[in-house]
Short mmCIF file of C-alpha atoms in Angstrom, two decimals:
data_model
loop_
_atom_site.label_atom_id
_atom_site.label_comp_id
_atom_site.label_asym_id
_atom_site.label_seq_id
_atom_site.Cartn_x
_atom_site.Cartn_y
_atom_site.Cartn_z
CA MET A 355 221.51 -117.92 74.63
CA LEU A 356 223.97 -117.96 71.74
CA LEU A 357 225.76 -120.93 73.28
CA SER A 358 222.48 -122.87 73.45
CA LEU A 359 221.72 -122.08 69.82
CA VAL A 360 225.16 -123.24 68.66
CA GLY A 361 224.90 -126.37 70.80
CA GLY A 362 221.51 -127.20 69.33
CA LEU A 363 222.78 -126.76 65.79
CA VAL A 364 225.80 -128.98 66.46
CA LEU A 365 223.69 -131.72 68.06
CA GLY A 366 221.12 -131.55 65.28
CA ALA A 367 223.79 -131.79 62.59
CA ALA A 368 225.46 -134.70 64.38
CA ALA A 369 222.17 -136.57 64.72
CA MET A 370 221.31 -136.01 61.06
CA GLY A 371 224.77 -137.19 60.01
CA ALA A 372 224.46 -140.33 62.13
CA VAL A 373 221.05 -141.19 60.67
CA TRP A 374 222.34 -140.67 57.14
CA ALA A 375 225.49 -142.74 57.73
CA LEU A 376 223.56 -145.60 59.31
CA SER A 377 220.81 -145.87 56.70
CA ALA A 378 220.49 -149.41 55.38
CA ASP A 379 221.01 -148.85 51.66
CA GLY A 380 222.98 -145.61 51.58
CA ALA A 381 219.95 -143.60 50.51
CA SER A 382 220.54 -139.91 50.09
CA VAL A 383 218.35 -137.12 51.39
CA ASP A 384 216.14 -137.17 48.29
CA GLY A 385 215.48 -140.92 48.61
CA THR A 386 217.64 -142.08 45.74
CA SER A 387 220.33 -144.72 45.97
CA ALA A 388 222.37 -147.04 43.80
CA VAL A 389 220.11 -149.95 44.63
CA SER A 390 216.99 -147.99 43.68
CA ASP A 391 218.62 -147.00 40.37
CA ALA A 392 219.56 -150.63 39.72
CA ARG A 393 216.01 -151.78 40.47
CA ALA A 394 214.58 -149.06 38.24
CA ALA A 395 216.93 -150.17 35.44
CA CYS A 396 215.68 -153.71 35.88
CA ARG A 397 212.04 -152.59 35.82
CA ALA A 398 212.72 -150.73 32.56
CA LEU A 399 214.47 -153.79 31.14
CA ASP A 400 211.62 -156.03 32.31
CA GLY A 401 209.16 -153.89 30.35
CA PHE A 402 211.39 -153.79 27.27
CA ASP A 403 210.40 -155.94 24.30
CA GLU A 404 213.14 -155.97 21.68
CA ASP A 405 210.68 -157.22 19.06
CA ARG A 406 208.79 -153.93 19.34
CA TYR A 407 211.90 -151.74 19.07
CA VAL A 408 211.39 -151.03 15.35
CA GLU A 409 207.59 -150.66 15.44
CA LYS A 410 206.07 -147.35 14.44
CA GLY A 411 204.01 -145.47 16.97
CA ALA A 412 203.69 -145.74 20.71
CA ALA A 413 204.86 -149.35 21.07
CA GLY A 414 208.15 -148.57 19.32
CA GLU A 415 208.66 -145.36 21.29
CA ILE A 416 208.06 -147.18 24.55
CA ALA A 417 210.58 -149.87 23.63
CA VAL A 418 213.24 -147.33 22.61
CA ASN A 419 212.80 -145.30 25.77
CA ARG A 420 212.77 -148.28 28.12
CA TYR A 421 215.95 -149.63 26.56
CA ALA A 422 217.63 -146.24 26.90
CA ALA A 423 216.36 -145.87 30.47
CA ALA A 424 217.74 -149.27 31.44
CA GLY A 425 221.16 -148.21 30.20
CA THR A 426 221.09 -144.82 31.88
CA LEU A 427 219.76 -146.06 35.21
CA SER A 428 222.19 -148.98 35.36
CA ALA A 429 225.07 -146.58 34.66
CA SER A 430 223.82 -144.37 37.49
CA ALA A 431 223.65 -147.37 39.81
CA ALA A 432 227.20 -148.37 38.88
CA ALA A 433 228.41 -144.83 39.56
CA GLY A 434 226.85 -145.02 43.02
CA ASP A 435 228.06 -148.53 43.86
CA ALA A 436 230.63 -150.58 41.95
CA LYS A 437 228.72 -153.81 42.57
CA TYR A 438 226.24 -152.70 39.86
CA LYS A 439 228.99 -152.21 37.28
CA PRO A 440 228.53 -155.69 35.71
CA LEU A 441 224.84 -154.94 35.15
CA ALA A 442 225.63 -151.59 33.54
CA GLN A 443 228.36 -153.10 31.38
CA THR A 444 226.12 -155.92 30.19
CA ILE A 445 223.28 -153.59 29.22
CA ARG A 446 225.76 -151.24 27.55
CA ARG A 447 227.27 -154.14 25.57
CA SER A 448 223.82 -155.04 24.23
CA GLN A 449 223.20 -151.39 23.30
CA ASP A 450 226.58 -151.09 21.59
CA ARG A 451 225.98 -154.31 19.67
CA HIS A 452 222.53 -153.15 18.60
CA SER A 453 223.88 -149.81 17.39
CA ARG A 454 226.53 -151.59 15.29
CA MET A 455 224.27 -154.28 13.83
CA PHE A 456 220.97 -152.34 13.65
CA GLU A 457 219.19 -155.40 15.00
CA PHE A 458 219.02 -157.57 18.08
CA ASP A 459 221.22 -160.40 16.90
CA ALA A 460 222.12 -163.45 18.99
CA THR A 461 224.95 -161.61 20.77
CA ALA A 462 222.77 -158.64 21.74
CA LYS A 463 220.01 -160.97 22.91
CA LYS A 464 222.52 -162.99 24.92
CA ASP A 465 223.61 -159.83 26.74
CA LEU A 466 219.98 -158.83 27.33
CA ASN A 467 219.22 -162.25 28.80
CA GLN A 468 222.33 -162.03 30.98
CA ALA A 469 221.24 -158.61 32.25
CA ARG A 470 217.76 -159.94 32.97
CA THR A 471 219.29 -162.82 34.93
CA MET A 472 221.33 -160.31 36.94
CA CYS A 473 218.15 -158.38 37.63
CA GLU A 474 216.41 -161.46 39.00
CA LYS A 475 219.10 -161.63 41.69
CA LEU A 476 218.57 -158.06 42.94
#
């Protein structure tokens, strides 16, 4: 009886490990993955309007939070898979530039456009 129980546990663990290892995008048990973080970053960036960043009220808050979310989610994607590092670095560069200049100048907008182009290829 004990031997059957141990055997069942070993087989179950092996099967679960095999399914996890063979999953197409490296998704973890809770359904998250680097690719899903990258796509979420791109969705946040897609909904981000830099012209609304300084607006008072809900529109400004939405812009601020989407911009921050794009940076955080792209960094998470890069931590999970190095192929998303260029996306994270590009978004971070635009954020750094914005924090230094207090506006979306041509350089910050160039990085945003580059990140959006990267997102189109995901």
